Amino acid sequence: MTFVLRSLAISDPGLVRPNNEDVAFAGSRLIAVADGMGGAPAGEVASEIAISSLAPVERSAPDAEPVTALRDAIGAANAQIRAVTDADQATEGMGTTVTAILLAGRRLAVAHIGDSRGYLLRAGRLSQITRDDTFVQSLVDQGGLTPEEARRHPQRSLVTRVVQGGHLEPATVALIAQPDDRLLLCSDGLSDVVDDDTIAATLAGFPDREECARQLVKLAHQAGAPDNVTLVVADVTAE
């Protein structure tokens, strides 16, 4: 039995931001979200570099080590961002989050840096498969904040690690795919304003990927959508 991803991406500017610094990729083996930062147009440049570096991984050999493939691609993006900032002082400080999942056979490799999230809905149960690289998450880990308090904290958007041209080591997770798994990657424009219970109910309640994705964007809009809202919904399907 072989698996493929049936995936769909949506990127929406939200209701406040004048530009969209998010970029997504939705393939049959690779899905990814990058949320740029550093001010227009630098944030957009960084996220485009990240996704452009990751996109060729879609065509990598299915029997290749998927974690290595993602690490190498993110490393290449990191080096290119450094080269751009070295050449143009106006882009100094630009960076991007990256969250990517690669399907290789029955293996799902996850690589992550920043606060764009990865979720897995399996048998009706939602789990977050990435850890936010944020100041408030470190407080939650230390017991200083509850997850609910972290959602309302004024510094909840303070990201502690991004792809920015310096030394980095993406966090990685290896999973075994199961038929009918549903994956969600999203920028914090969704996860900051729509809680996990609502995300879970939407992923479970809208079997059609496009309807599901549009409903998630609608929920972000109803919550004010102060940031760009970008997401990929992908279903693991047996061929």
Protein backbone atom coordinates (compact mmCIF):
# COMPACT_ATOMS: atom_id res chain seq x y z
CA MET A 1 0.00 0.00 0.00
CA THR A 2 1.31 3.42 -0.97
CA PHE A 3 0.14 6.77 0.33
CA VAL A 4 -0.23 10.22 -1.22
CA LEU A 5 -1.29 13.57 0.18
CA ARG A 6 -4.38 15.21 -1.25
CA SER A 7 -3.69 18.80 -0.26
CA LEU A 8 -5.00 22.31 -0.70
CA ALA A 9 -3.56 25.67 0.37
CA ILE A 10 -5.20 29.03 1.05
CA SER A 11 -3.44 32.28 1.87
CA ASP A 12 -5.51 35.27 2.94
CA PRO A 13 -4.16 38.72 3.93
CA GLY A 14 -6.55 39.02 6.86
CA LEU A 15 -8.44 42.17 7.78
CA VAL A 16 -5.67 44.45 9.06
CA ARG A 17 -2.33 43.86 7.32
CA PRO A 18 -1.75 45.78 4.05
CA ASN A 19 0.33 42.96 2.54
CA ASN A 20 0.66 39.20 2.80
CA GLU A 21 4.05 37.85 3.94
CA ASP A 22 2.89 34.21 4.10
CA VAL A 23 3.58 31.58 1.44
CA ALA A 24 2.37 27.97 1.27
CA PHE A 25 3.07 24.84 -0.76
CA ALA A 26 0.58 21.99 -1.25
CA GLY A 27 1.82 18.92 -3.12
CA SER A 28 1.21 15.18 -3.20
CA ARG A 29 4.19 14.47 -0.91
CA LEU A 30 5.20 17.85 0.52
CA ILE A 31 3.22 20.51 2.33
CA ALA A 32 4.73 23.65 3.85
CA VAL A 33 3.90 27.06 5.31
CA ALA A 34 6.29 29.99 5.75
CA ASP A 35 5.41 33.22 7.57
CA GLY A 36 7.84 36.02 6.73
CA MET A 37 8.87 38.84 9.01
CA GLY A 38 11.10 41.88 8.83
CA GLY A 39 8.80 44.37 7.19
CA ALA A 40 7.62 44.68 3.60
CA PRO A 41 8.99 43.66 1.26
CA ALA A 42 11.67 41.76 3.20
CA GLY A 43 9.31 39.37 4.98
CA GLU A 44 7.77 38.36 1.69
CA VAL A 45 11.22 37.77 0.24
CA ALA A 46 12.23 35.48 3.11
CA SER A 47 9.09 33.35 2.97
CA GLU A 48 9.34 33.04 -0.83
CA ILE A 49 12.96 31.88 -0.48
CA ALA A 50 11.93 29.26 2.07
CA ILE A 51 9.16 27.77 -0.06
CA SER A 52 11.24 27.95 -3.25
CA SER A 53 13.99 25.99 -1.48
CA LEU A 54 11.55 23.39 -0.17
CA ALA A 55 9.49 22.89 -3.35
CA PRO A 56 12.03 20.59 -5.11
CA VAL A 57 11.76 18.16 -2.16
CA GLU A 58 8.35 17.21 -3.58
CA ARG A 59 10.27 15.39 -6.35
CA SER A 60 12.87 13.73 -4.09
CA ALA A 61 13.28 9.95 -4.13
CA PRO A 62 10.53 8.30 -2.04
CA ASP A 63 13.09 6.01 -0.40
CA ALA A 64 15.40 8.89 0.59
CA GLU A 65 15.61 9.92 4.24
CA PRO A 66 12.80 12.51 4.54
CA VAL A 67 14.08 14.29 7.64
CA THR A 68 17.44 14.88 5.96
CA ALA A 69 15.75 16.17 2.81
CA LEU A 70 13.79 18.75 4.79
CA ARG A 71 16.79 19.81 6.88
CA ASP A 72 18.92 20.28 3.77
CA ALA A 73 16.23 22.37 2.06
CA ILE A 74 15.75 24.61 5.09
CA GLY A 75 19.52 24.95 5.38
CA ALA A 76 19.68 26.06 1.74
CA ALA A 77 16.96 28.65 2.39
CA ASN A 78 18.85 29.88 5.42
CA ALA A 79 22.04 30.33 3.40
CA GLN A 80 20.19 32.17 0.64
CA ILE A 81 18.55 34.53 3.11
CA ARG A 82 21.99 35.29 4.54
CA ALA A 83 23.30 36.00 1.04
CA VAL A 84 20.42 38.38 0.30
CA THR A 85 20.82 40.31 3.55
CA ASP A 86 24.59 40.54 3.02
CA ALA A 87 24.00 42.02 -0.43
CA ASP A 88 21.20 44.44 0.54
CA GLN A 89 21.34 46.18 3.90
CA ALA A 90 17.67 47.14 3.59
CA THR A 91 16.73 43.47 4.10
CA GLU A 92 18.85 42.99 7.24
CA GLY A 93 16.81 41.25 9.92
CA MET A 94 14.35 39.59 7.58
CA GLY A 95 13.44 36.02 8.36
CA THR A 96 10.68 33.46 8.17
CA THR A 97 9.07 30.64 10.04
CA VAL A 98 8.99 27.27 8.28
CA THR A 99 6.81 24.28 8.99
CA ALA A 100 6.96 21.43 6.48
CA ILE A 101 5.82 17.82 6.24
CA LEU A 102 7.19 15.32 3.73
CA LEU A 103 5.57 11.95 3.01
CA ALA A 104 8.03 9.17 2.10
CA GLY A 105 6.37 5.78 1.76
CA ARG A 106 4.48 5.48 5.02
CA ARG A 107 6.73 7.91 6.85
CA LEU A 108 5.77 11.48 7.64
CA ALA A 109 8.72 13.74 8.44
CA VAL A 110 8.04 17.09 10.08
CA ALA A 111 10.55 19.96 10.18
CA HIS A 112 9.75 23.13 12.06
CA ILE A 113 11.20 26.45 13.15
CA GLY A 114 9.14 29.41 14.40
CA ASP A 115 5.48 29.56 15.37
CA SER A 116 3.63 28.28 12.31
CA ARG A 117 1.94 25.13 13.53
CA GLY A 118 1.42 21.57 12.39
CA TYR A 119 -1.59 19.57 13.52
CA LEU A 120 -2.67 15.95 13.01
CA LEU A 121 -6.30 14.85 13.15
CA ARG A 122 -6.37 11.08 13.59
CA ALA A 123 -9.52 9.12 14.40
CA GLY A 124 -11.26 12.33 15.38
CA ARG A 125 -8.56 13.45 17.82
CA LEU A 126 -6.44 16.55 17.19
CA SER A 127 -2.81 16.76 18.28
CA GLN A 128 -0.32 19.57 17.77
CA ILE A 129 2.81 18.00 16.27
CA THR A 130 5.01 21.10 16.48
CA ARG A 131 6.15 23.20 19.43
CA ASP A 132 5.99 26.97 19.09
CA ASP A 133 9.37 28.70 19.19
CA THR A 134 8.00 31.64 21.18
CA PHE A 135 8.67 33.46 24.42
CA VAL A 136 5.28 32.54 25.86
CA GLN A 137 5.73 28.86 25.00
CA SER A 138 8.94 28.86 27.04
CA LEU A 139 6.92 30.27 29.95
CA VAL A 140 4.33 27.52 29.51
CA ASP A 141 7.10 24.90 29.49
CA GLN A 142 8.45 26.34 32.76
CA GLY A 143 5.02 26.33 34.37
CA GLY A 144 4.80 30.12 34.46
CA LEU A 145 1.76 30.32 32.18
CA THR A 146 -1.12 28.06 31.29
CA PRO A 147 -1.75 27.49 27.57
CA GLU A 148 -4.92 29.60 27.83
CA GLU A 149 -3.01 32.46 29.50
CA ALA A 150 -0.40 32.22 26.75
CA ARG A 151 -3.09 32.80 24.12
CA ARG A 152 -3.89 36.19 25.67
CA HIS A 153 -0.36 37.25 26.61
CA PRO A 154 0.71 40.60 25.07
CA GLN A 155 4.03 39.04 23.93
CA ARG A 156 2.48 35.91 22.41
CA SER A 157 3.86 36.82 18.97
CA LEU A 158 7.47 37.15 20.13
CA VAL A 159 9.21 34.41 18.13
CA THR A 160 12.51 33.10 19.48
CA ARG A 161 13.77 31.13 16.45
CA VAL A 162 13.34 31.80 12.73
CA VAL A 163 15.15 31.08 9.47
CA GLN A 164 17.21 34.26 9.35
CA GLY A 165 20.66 33.41 8.02
CA GLY A 166 22.30 32.46 11.31
CA HIS A 167 22.95 29.08 12.87
CA LEU A 168 19.82 26.99 13.10
CA GLU A 169 18.71 23.41 13.65
CA PRO A 170 15.06 22.76 12.80
CA ALA A 171 13.04 20.68 15.23
CA THR A 172 12.02 17.41 13.59
CA VAL A 173 9.42 14.74 14.24
CA ALA A 174 8.97 11.37 12.54
CA LEU A 175 5.52 9.78 12.31
CA ILE A 176 3.96 6.78 10.61
CA ALA A 177 1.09 7.78 8.37
CA GLN A 178 -2.28 6.12 8.61
CA PRO A 179 -5.07 6.15 6.02
CA ASP A 180 -7.51 9.03 6.57
CA ASP A 181 -5.08 11.09 8.65
CA ARG A 182 -5.78 14.77 8.13
CA LEU A 183 -2.94 17.27 8.42
CA LEU A 184 -3.13 21.00 8.95
CA LEU A 185 -0.27 23.48 8.65
CA CYS A 186 -1.07 27.08 9.50
CA SER A 187 0.49 30.45 10.20
CA ASP A 188 -0.21 32.08 13.56
CA GLY A 189 -2.84 34.20 11.85
CA LEU A 190 -5.12 31.21 12.36
CA SER A 191 -3.85 29.58 15.54
CA ASP A 192 -3.62 32.85 17.49
CA VAL A 193 -7.30 33.63 17.05
CA VAL A 194 -9.04 30.25 16.61
CA ASP A 195 -8.68 27.77 19.47
CA ASP A 196 -7.71 24.14 19.06
CA ASP A 197 -11.17 22.78 19.89
CA THR A 198 -12.69 24.85 17.10
CA ILE A 199 -9.94 23.85 14.69
CA ALA A 200 -10.52 20.18 15.55
CA ALA A 201 -14.28 20.46 15.05
CA THR A 202 -13.78 22.16 11.69
CA LEU A 203 -11.25 19.61 10.43
CA ALA A 204 -13.57 16.79 11.45
CA GLY A 205 -16.80 18.44 10.32
CA PHE A 206 -15.85 19.50 6.79
CA PRO A 207 -14.65 16.44 4.79
CA ASP A 208 -14.13 18.51 1.64
CA ARG A 209 -10.68 20.09 1.90
CA GLU A 210 -11.59 23.34 0.17
CA GLU A 211 -14.72 23.84 2.27
CA CYS A 212 -12.69 23.04 5.39
CA ALA A 213 -9.94 25.50 4.50
CA ARG A 214 -12.39 28.28 3.66
CA GLN A 215 -14.27 27.71 6.90
CA LEU A 216 -11.04 28.05 8.90
CA VAL A 217 -10.27 31.35 7.15
CA LYS A 218 -13.85 32.48 7.84
CA LEU A 219 -13.40 31.70 11.54
CA ALA A 220 -10.19 33.76 11.59
CA HIS A 221 -12.06 36.66 9.95
CA GLN A 222 -14.84 36.40 12.52
CA ALA A 223 -12.16 36.74 15.21
CA GLY A 224 -10.78 39.90 13.61
CA ALA A 225 -8.01 38.37 11.44
CA PRO A 226 -5.32 40.84 12.61
CA ASP A 227 -2.62 38.90 10.72
CA ASN A 228 -2.23 37.05 7.44
CA VAL A 229 -4.03 33.69 7.52
CA THR A 230 -2.37 30.87 5.60
CA LEU A 231 -3.04 27.16 5.86
CA VAL A 232 -2.70 23.82 4.12
CA VAL A 233 -5.20 21.01 4.65
CA ALA A 234 -3.96 17.60 3.51
CA ASP A 235 -5.47 14.13 3.67
CA VAL A 236 -3.41 10.92 3.68
CA THR A 237 -4.92 8.68 1.01
CA ALA A 238 -4.04 5.10 0.09
CA GLU A 239 -3.47 4.38 -3.59
